[in-house]
Coordinates of C-alpha atoms and ligand atoms in Angstrom, one line a residue:
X5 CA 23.0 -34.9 11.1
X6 CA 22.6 -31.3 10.7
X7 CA 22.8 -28.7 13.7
X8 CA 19.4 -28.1 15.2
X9 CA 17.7 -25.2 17.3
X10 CA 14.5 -25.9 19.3
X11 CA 12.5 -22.7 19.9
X12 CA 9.4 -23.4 21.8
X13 CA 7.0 -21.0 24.2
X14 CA 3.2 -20.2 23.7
X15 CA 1.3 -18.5 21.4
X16 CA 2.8 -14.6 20.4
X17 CA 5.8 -14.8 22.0
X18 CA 7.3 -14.2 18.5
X19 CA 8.7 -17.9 17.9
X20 CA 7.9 -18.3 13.9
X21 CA 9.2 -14.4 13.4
X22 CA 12.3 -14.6 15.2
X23 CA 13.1 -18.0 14.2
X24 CA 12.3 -17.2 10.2
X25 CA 14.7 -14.2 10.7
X26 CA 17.3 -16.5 12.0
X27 CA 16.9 -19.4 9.9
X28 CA 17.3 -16.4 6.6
X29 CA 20.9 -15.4 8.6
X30 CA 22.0 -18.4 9.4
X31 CA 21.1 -20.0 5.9
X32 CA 19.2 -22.7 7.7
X33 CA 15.9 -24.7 7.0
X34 CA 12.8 -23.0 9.6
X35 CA 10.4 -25.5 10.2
X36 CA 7.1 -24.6 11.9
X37 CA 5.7 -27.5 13.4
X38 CA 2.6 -25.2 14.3
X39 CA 1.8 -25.3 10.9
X40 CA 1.7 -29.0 11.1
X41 CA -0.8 -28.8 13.6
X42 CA -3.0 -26.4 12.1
X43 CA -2.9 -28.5 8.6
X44 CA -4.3 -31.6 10.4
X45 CA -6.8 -29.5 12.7
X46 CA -7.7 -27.6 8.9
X47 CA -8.2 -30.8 7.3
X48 CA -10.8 -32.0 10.4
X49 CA -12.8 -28.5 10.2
X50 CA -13.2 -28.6 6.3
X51 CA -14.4 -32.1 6.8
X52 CA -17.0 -31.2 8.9
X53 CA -15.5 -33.7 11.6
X54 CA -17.0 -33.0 15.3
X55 CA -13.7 -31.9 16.9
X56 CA -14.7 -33.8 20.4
X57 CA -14.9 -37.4 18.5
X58 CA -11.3 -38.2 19.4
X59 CA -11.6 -41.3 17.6
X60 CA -13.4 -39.6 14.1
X61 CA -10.2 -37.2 14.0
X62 CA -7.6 -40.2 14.3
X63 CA -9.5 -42.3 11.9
X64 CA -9.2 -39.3 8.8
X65 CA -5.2 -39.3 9.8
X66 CA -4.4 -42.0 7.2
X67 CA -5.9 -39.5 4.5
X68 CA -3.6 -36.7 5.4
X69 CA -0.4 -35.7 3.8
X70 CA 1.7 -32.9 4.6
X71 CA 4.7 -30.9 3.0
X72 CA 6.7 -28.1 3.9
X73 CA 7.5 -27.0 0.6
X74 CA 10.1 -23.7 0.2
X75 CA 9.8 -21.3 -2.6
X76 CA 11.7 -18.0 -2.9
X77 CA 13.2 -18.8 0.5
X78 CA 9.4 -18.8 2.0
X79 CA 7.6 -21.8 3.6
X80 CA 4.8 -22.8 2.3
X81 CA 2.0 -25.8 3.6
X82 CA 1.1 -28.5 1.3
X83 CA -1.9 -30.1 2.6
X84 CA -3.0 -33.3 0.2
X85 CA -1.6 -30.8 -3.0
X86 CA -3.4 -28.0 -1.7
X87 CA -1.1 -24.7 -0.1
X88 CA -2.7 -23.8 2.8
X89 CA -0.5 -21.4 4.0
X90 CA -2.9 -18.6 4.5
X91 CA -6.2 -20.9 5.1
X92 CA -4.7 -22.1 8.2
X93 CA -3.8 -18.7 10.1
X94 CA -7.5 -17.6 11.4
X95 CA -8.8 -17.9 15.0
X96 CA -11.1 -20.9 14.2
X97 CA -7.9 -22.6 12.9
X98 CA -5.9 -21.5 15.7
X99 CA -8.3 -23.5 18.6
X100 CA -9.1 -26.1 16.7
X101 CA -5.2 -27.3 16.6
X102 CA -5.1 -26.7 20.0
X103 CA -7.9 -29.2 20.7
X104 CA -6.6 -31.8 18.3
X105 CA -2.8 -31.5 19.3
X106 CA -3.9 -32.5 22.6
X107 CA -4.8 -36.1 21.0
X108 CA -1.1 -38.8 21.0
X109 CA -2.2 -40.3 17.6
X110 CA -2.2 -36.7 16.1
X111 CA 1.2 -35.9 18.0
X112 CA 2.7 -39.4 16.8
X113 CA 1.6 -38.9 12.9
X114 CA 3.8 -35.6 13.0
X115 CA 6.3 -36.3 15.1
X116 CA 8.3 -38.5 12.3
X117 CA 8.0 -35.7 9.6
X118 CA 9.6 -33.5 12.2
X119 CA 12.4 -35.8 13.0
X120 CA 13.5 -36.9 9.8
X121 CA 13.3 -32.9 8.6
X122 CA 15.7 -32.6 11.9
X123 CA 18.3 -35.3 10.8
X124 CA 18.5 -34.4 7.4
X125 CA 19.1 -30.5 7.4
X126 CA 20.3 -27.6 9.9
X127 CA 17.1 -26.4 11.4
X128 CA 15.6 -24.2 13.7
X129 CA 12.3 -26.0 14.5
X130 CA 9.7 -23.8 16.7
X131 CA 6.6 -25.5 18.6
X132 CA 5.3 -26.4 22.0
X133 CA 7.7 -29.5 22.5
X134 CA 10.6 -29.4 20.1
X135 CA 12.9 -29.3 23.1
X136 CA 11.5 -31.5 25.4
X137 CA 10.0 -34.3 23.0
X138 CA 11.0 -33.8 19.5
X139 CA 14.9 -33.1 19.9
X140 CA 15.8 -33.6 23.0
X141 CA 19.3 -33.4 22.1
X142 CA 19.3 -29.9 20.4
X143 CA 22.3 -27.9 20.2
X144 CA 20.4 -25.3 21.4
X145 CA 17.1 -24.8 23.4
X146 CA 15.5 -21.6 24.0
X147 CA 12.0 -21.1 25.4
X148 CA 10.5 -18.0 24.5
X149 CA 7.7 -16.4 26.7
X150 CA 6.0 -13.2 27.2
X151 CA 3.1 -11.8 29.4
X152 CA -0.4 -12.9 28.3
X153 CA -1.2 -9.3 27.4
X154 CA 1.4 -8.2 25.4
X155 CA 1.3 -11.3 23.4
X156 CA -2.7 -10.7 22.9
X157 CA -1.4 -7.2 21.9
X158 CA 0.9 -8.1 19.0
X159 CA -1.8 -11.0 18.1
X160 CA -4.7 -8.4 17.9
X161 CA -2.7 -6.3 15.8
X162 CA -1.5 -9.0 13.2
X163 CA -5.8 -9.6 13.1
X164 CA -6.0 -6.1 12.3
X165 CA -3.7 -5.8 9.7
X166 CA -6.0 -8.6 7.8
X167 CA -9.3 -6.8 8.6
X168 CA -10.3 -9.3 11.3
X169 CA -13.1 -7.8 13.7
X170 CA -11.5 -9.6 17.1
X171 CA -11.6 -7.2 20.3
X172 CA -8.2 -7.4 22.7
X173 CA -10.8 -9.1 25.1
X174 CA -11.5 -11.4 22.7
X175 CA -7.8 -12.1 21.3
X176 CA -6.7 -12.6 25.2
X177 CA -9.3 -15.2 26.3
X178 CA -8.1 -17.4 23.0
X179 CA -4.7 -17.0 23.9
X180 CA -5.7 -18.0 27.8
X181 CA -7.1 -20.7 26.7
X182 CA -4.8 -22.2 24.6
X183 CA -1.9 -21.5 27.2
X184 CA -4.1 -23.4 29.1
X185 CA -4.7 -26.6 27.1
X186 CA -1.3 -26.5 25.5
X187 CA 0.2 -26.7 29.2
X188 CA -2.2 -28.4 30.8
X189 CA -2.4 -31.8 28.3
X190 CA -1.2 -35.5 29.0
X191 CA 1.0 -35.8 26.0
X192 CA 3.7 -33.3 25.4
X193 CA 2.8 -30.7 26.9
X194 CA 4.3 -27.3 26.8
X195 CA 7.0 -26.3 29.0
X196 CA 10.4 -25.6 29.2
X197 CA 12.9 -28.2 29.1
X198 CA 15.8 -28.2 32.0
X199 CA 18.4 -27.2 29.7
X200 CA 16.8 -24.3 27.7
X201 CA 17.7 -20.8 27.7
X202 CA 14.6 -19.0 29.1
X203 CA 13.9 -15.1 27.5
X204 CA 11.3 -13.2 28.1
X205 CA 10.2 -10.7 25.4
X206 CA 7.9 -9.0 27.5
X207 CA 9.6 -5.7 27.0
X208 CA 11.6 -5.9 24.3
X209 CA 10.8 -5.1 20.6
X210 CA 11.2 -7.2 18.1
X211 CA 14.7 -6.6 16.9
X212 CA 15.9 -6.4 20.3
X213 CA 14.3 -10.0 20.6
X214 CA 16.4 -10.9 17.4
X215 CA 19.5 -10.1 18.8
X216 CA 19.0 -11.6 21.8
X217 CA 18.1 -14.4 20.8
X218 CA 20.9 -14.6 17.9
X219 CA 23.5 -13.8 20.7
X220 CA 22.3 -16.8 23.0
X221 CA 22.4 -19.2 19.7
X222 CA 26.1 -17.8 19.4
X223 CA 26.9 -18.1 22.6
X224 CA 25.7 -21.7 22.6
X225 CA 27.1 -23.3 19.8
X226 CA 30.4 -21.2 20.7
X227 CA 30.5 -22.8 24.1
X228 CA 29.6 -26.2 22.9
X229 CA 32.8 -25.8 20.1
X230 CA 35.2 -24.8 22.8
X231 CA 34.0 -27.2 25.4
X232 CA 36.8 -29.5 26.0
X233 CA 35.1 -32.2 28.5
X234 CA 36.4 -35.3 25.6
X235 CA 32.8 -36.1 24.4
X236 CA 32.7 -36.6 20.6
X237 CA 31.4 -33.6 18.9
X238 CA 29.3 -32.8 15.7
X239 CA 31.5 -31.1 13.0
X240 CA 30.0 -28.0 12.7
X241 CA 30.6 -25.2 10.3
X242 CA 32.8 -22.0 11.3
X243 CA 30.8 -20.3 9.3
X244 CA 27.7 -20.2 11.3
X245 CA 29.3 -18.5 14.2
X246 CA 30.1 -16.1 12.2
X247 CA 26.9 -15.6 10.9
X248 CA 24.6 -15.4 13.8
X249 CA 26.7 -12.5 15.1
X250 CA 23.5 -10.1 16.1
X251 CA 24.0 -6.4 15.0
X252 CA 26.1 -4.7 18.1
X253 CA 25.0 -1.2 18.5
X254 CA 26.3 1.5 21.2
X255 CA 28.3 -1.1 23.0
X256 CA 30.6 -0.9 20.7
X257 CA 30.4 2.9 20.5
X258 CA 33.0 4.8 22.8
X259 CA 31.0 6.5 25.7
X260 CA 33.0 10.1 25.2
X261 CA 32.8 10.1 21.3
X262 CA 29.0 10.0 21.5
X263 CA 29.1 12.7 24.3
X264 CA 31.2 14.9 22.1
X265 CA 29.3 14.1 19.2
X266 CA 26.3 15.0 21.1
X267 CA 27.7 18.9 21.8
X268 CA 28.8 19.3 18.1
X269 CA 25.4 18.2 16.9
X270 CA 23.7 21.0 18.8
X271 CA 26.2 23.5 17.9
X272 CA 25.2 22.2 14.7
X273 CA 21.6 22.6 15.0
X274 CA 22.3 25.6 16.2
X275 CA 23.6 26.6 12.8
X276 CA 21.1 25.5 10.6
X277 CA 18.3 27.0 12.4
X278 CA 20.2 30.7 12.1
X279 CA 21.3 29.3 8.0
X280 CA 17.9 27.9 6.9
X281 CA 14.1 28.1 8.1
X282 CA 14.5 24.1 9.5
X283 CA 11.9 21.9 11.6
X284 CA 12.6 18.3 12.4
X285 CA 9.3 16.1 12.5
X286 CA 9.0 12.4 14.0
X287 CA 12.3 13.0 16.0
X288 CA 10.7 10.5 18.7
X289 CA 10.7 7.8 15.6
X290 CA 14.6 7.9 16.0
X291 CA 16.3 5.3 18.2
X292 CA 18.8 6.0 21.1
X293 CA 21.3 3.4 19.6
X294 CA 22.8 3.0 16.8
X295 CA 22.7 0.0 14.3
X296 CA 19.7 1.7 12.2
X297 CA 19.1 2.3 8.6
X298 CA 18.1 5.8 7.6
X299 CA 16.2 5.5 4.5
X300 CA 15.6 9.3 2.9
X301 CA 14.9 10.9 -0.5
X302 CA 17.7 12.9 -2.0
X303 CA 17.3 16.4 -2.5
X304 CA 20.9 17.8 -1.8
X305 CA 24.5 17.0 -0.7
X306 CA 23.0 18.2 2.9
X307 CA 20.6 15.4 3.6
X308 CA 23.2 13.3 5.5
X309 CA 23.8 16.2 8.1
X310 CA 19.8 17.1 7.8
X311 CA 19.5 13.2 8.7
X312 CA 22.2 13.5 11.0
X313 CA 21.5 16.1 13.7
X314 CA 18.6 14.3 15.6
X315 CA 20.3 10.8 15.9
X316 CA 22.4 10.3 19.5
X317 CA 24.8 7.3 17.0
X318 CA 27.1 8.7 14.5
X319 CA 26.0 8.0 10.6
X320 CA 27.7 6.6 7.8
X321 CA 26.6 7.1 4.3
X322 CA 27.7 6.3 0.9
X323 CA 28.8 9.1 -1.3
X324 CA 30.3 8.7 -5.4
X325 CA 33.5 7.3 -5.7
X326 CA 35.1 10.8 -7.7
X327 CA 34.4 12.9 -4.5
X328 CA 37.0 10.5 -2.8
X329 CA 39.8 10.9 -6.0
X330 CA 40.4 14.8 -6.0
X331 CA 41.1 17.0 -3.0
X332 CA 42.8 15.3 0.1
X333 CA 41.9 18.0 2.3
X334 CA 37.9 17.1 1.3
X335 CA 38.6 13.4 1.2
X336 CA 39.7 13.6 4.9
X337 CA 36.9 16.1 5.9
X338 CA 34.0 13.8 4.0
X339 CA 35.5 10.5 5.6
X340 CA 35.4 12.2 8.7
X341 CA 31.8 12.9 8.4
X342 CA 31.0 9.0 7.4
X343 CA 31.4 8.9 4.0
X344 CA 32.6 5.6 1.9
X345 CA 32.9 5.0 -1.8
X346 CA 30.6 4.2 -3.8
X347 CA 30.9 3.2 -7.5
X348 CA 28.3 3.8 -9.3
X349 CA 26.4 2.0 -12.1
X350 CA 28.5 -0.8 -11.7
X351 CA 26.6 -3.2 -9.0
X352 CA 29.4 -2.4 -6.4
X353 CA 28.8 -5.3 -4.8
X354 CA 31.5 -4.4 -1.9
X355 CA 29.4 -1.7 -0.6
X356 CA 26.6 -3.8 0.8
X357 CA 29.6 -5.9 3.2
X358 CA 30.8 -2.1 4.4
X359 CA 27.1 -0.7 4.7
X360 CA 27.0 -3.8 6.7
X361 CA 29.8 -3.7 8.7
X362 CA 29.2 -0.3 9.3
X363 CA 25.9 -1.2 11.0
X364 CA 27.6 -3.7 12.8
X365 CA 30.3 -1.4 14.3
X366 CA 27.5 0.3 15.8
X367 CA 27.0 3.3 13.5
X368 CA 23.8 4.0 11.7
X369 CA 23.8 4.4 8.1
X370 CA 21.9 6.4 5.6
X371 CA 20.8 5.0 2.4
X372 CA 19.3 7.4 -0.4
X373 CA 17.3 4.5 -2.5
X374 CA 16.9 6.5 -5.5
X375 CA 20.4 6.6 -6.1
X376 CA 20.9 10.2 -7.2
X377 CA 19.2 13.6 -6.2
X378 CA 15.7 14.6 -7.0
X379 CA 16.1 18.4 -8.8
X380 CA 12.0 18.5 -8.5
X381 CA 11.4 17.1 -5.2
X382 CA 9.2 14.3 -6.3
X383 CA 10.2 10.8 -5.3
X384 CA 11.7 8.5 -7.8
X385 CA 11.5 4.6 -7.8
X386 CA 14.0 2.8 -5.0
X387 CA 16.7 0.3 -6.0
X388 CA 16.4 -2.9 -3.7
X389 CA 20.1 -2.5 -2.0
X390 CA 18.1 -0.9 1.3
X391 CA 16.4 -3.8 1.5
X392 CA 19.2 -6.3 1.1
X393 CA 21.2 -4.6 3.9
X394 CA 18.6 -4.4 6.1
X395 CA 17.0 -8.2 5.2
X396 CA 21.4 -8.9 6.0
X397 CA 21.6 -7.3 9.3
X398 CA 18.3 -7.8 10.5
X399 CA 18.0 -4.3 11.3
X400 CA 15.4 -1.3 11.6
X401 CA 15.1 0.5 8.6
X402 CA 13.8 4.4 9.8
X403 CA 12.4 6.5 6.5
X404 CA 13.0 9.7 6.1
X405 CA 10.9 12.7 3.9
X406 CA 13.3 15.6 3.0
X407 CA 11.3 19.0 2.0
X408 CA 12.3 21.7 0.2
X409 CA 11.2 24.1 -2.8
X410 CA 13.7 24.5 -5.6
X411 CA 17.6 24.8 -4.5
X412 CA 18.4 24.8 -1.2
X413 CA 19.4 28.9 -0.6
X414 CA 19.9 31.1 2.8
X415 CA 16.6 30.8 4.9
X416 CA 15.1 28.2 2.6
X417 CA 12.0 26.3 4.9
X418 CA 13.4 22.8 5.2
X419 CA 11.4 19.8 6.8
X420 CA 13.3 16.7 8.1
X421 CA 10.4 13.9 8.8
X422 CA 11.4 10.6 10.1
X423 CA 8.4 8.0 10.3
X424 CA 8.3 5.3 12.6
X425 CA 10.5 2.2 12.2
X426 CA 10.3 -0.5 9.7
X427 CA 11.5 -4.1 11.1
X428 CA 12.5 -6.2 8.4
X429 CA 11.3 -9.7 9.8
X430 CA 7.7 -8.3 10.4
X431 CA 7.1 -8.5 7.0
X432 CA 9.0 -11.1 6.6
X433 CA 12.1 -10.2 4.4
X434 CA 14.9 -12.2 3.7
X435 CA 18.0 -12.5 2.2
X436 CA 17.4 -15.4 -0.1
X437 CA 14.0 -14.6 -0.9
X438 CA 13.8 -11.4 -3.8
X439 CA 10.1 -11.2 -3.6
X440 CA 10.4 -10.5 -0.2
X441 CA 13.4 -7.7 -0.2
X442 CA 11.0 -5.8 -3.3
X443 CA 8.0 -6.0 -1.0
X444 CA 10.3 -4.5 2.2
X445 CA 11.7 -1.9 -0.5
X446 CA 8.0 -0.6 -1.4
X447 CA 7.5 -0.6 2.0
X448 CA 10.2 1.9 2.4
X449 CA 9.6 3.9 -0.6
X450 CA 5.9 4.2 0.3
X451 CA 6.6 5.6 3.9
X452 CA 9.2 8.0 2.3
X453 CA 7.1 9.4 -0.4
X454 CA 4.2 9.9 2.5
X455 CA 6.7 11.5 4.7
X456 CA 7.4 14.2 1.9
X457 CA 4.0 14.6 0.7
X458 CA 2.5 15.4 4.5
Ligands
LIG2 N1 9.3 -8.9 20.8 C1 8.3 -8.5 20.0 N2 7.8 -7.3 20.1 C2 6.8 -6.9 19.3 N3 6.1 -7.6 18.5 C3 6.5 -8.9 18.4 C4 7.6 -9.4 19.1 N4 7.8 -10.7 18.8 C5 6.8 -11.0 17.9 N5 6.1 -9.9 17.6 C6 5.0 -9.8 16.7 O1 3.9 -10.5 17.3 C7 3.2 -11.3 16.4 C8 3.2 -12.8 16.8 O2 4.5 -13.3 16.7 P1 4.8 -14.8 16.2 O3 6.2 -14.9 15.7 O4 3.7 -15.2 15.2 O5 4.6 -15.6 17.6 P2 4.5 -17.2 17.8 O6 5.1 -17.8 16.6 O7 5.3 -17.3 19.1 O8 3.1 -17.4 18.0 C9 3.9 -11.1 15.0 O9 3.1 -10.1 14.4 C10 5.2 -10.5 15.4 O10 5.7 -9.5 14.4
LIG3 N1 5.1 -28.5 18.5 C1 3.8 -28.0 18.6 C2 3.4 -26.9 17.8 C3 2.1 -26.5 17.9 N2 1.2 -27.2 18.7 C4 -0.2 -26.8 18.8 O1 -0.6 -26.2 17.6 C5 -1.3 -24.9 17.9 C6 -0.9 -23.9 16.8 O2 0.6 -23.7 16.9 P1 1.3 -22.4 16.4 O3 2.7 -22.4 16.8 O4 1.0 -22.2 14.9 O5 0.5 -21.2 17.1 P2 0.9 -19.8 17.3 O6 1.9 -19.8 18.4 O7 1.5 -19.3 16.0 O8 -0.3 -19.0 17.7 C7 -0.8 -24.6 19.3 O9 -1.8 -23.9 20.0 C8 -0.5 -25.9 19.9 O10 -1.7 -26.4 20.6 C9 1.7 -28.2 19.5 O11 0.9 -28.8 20.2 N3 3.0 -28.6 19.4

């Protein structure tokens, strides 16, 4: 029996994106039983069934098979053969599994497949009932909500994204009505079991929601090892603890540091505007706390102080491994300033753990994806390590465009442009999935070269 996490609440409150961005940390199986649902409701619309003929729709259930396939770390839904992981994400699909999950005979066909996926695997199952019906003995139950209006709001802009039409009007009344049947139904219906952990993403974002919801998983299946009432207890894996550890930001930040920080970096600023002819662009892009990525272009040995001076968090970066072998004088004073060694050209594999322990500690970090300095100012092509450390930490990658003609000299004109966050789990990037981590590292490159080119 493997360890299993029940993540249920109603539609939008960011169950399937949280719990894929978990299941890629934690190394386990994500099954998303909405999916299930939405197969059997596809199945009955391509069929041409009349969804009100209750007993129509439980007569075509012996013709239905469904999989949860995974491929590059991605799930995918195998409905009689065919993948219909995309064909089952539009509105039409969307109500119509809300009628038909209200029906027993549709509850009980899928409720096996989700058990026996349960016993055999460590899972983080999200639905409506996992909790309450499905695994009532979790190891850990959360129930995820959030207003009716901000979920409507994220939903509208995921229908954007794909060139659906939908108003907010429109997107909210769905979503209304599906709270509705969903809670309102005989069989299963949604709420929150006694012993789950309510949050409320309301106001959070989505990496705050991440790390939340990774530090009440933690927090669980910490209490649960230490408990010491003499019930026998599942074996469970160190390892996982370790792994759910969210990113930790400014806590772990001292207080007076970042205050002193804060007075040299406007001493600094200071400087640089007498030095060079400098703007900073996008500065309200850049988070208060620390934990974030800084993904720029690399014009000069500057761009970590350029990338620097608007962020509250102290920044590490990676610089070559010869800077750190000559001078000790300049080997203290880069240290200082966050640099670690980096080898290059060798896969240095032990830089991602201290990129990502870095970010742990609370420090942001810049990464220069190119991997060497542009002399002409045009972008080159990004190595895939950003992604990997972000995809790792589950943590907000923030591009940066660097501008400058020729060699950086007194009064050069210098632009610093930060654009606005990327979160890794919105686009789904994970560790163990390398399509993924090349689609997050485009991502990034795209937003840098558009910052420079503004
Ligand atoms: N806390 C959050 N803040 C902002 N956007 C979020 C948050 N949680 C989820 N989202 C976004 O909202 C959309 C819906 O989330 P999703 O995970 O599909 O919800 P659910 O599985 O609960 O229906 C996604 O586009 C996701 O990126
Ligand atoms: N465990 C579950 C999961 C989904 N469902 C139903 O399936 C529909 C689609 O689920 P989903 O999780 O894909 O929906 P979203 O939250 O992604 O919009 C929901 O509206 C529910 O009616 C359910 O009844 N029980």
């Amino acid at each position: 029996m493997g360890i299993n996490i029940a993540l249920d609440g109603p539609s939008g409150a960011g169950k399937s994106t949280i719990a894929k961005a978990v299941a890629a940390k934690m190394q386990y199986v994500y099954v998303d039983t909405g999916a299930m649902y939405r197969s059997v409701a596809c199945y009955m619309v391509t069929n041409g069934v009349d969804l009100d003929n209750t007993e129509e729709i439980i007569s075509k259930l012996s013709e239905i098979s469904i999989k949860l396939e995974y491929k590059d770390g991605a799930q995918h839904v195998i409905l009689n053969g065919e993948d219909v992981s995309d064909k089952i994400r539009t509105p039409e699909i969307s109500m119509a599994a809300s009628k038909t999950s209200a029906i027993p005979e549709v509850r009980a066909f899928l409720f096996d497949l989700q058990q026996t996926m349960a016993k055999e695997n460590n899972i983080i199952m999200d639905g409506r009932d996992i909790g309450t019906v499905v695994l009532p003995n979790a190891d850990v139950k959360i129930f995820l909500t959030a207003s009716a209006e901000a979920r409507a709001q994220r939903r509208l802009k995921e229908l954007q994204e794909k060139g659906d039409p939908s108003t907010f009007e429109e997107v909210l009344r769905d979503i209304e009505q599906r709270d509705y049947n969903d809670t309102h139904r005989e069989t299963a219906p949604l709420k929150k079991a006694d012993d789950a952990v309510e949050v409320d993403t309301t106001s959070l974002d989505l990496q705050q929601s991440i790390d939340e919801i990774c530090r009440v998983i933690n927090e669980k299946l910490g209490v649960k090892k230490n408990d010491d009432d003499g019930a026998v207890k599942k074996e469970r894996t160190p390892r996982v603890l370790m792994e759910v550890q969210p990113i930790s930001k400014t806590h772990h930040v001292n207080p007076l540091k970042v205050l002193v920080y804060g007075i040299l970096r406007w001493a600094v600023i200071g400087i640089y505007h007498l030095y060079y002819d400098i703007r900073w662009e996008g500065t309200e892009n850049v988070p208060k706390d620390g934990g974030n990525i800084f993904a720029s272009n690399h014009r000069s040995y500057q761009d970590p102080v350029f990338i620097a001076l608007h962020a509250r968090v102290p920044l590490s970066y990676m610089a070559k491994e010869e800077l750190f072998q000559g001078n000790k004088a300049f080997k203290w004073l880069i240290s200082n300033l966050g640099a670690f060694p980096v080898t290059r050209g060798k896969g240095d594999t032990a830089v991602i753990d201290t990129s990502i322990e870095k970010l742990e500690s609370g420090r942001n970090l810049a990464i220069f994806p190119e991997g060497t300095r542009s002399k002409d100012g045009k972008v080159g092509k990004g190595k895939t390590g950003v992604a990997l450390i972000a995809a790792v930490a589950q943590t907000k990658v923030i591009p940066v465009g660097i501008t400058f003609e020729g060699k950086l000299k007194f009064r050069s004109k210098v632009i610093v442009r930060y654009g606005e966050p990327i979160v890794p789990a919105e686009i789904g990037a994970s560790n163990t999935d390398s399509k993924s981590l090349r689609v997050l590292k485009n991502k990034v490159m795209e937003e840098i070269t558009s910052l420079v080119h503004e």
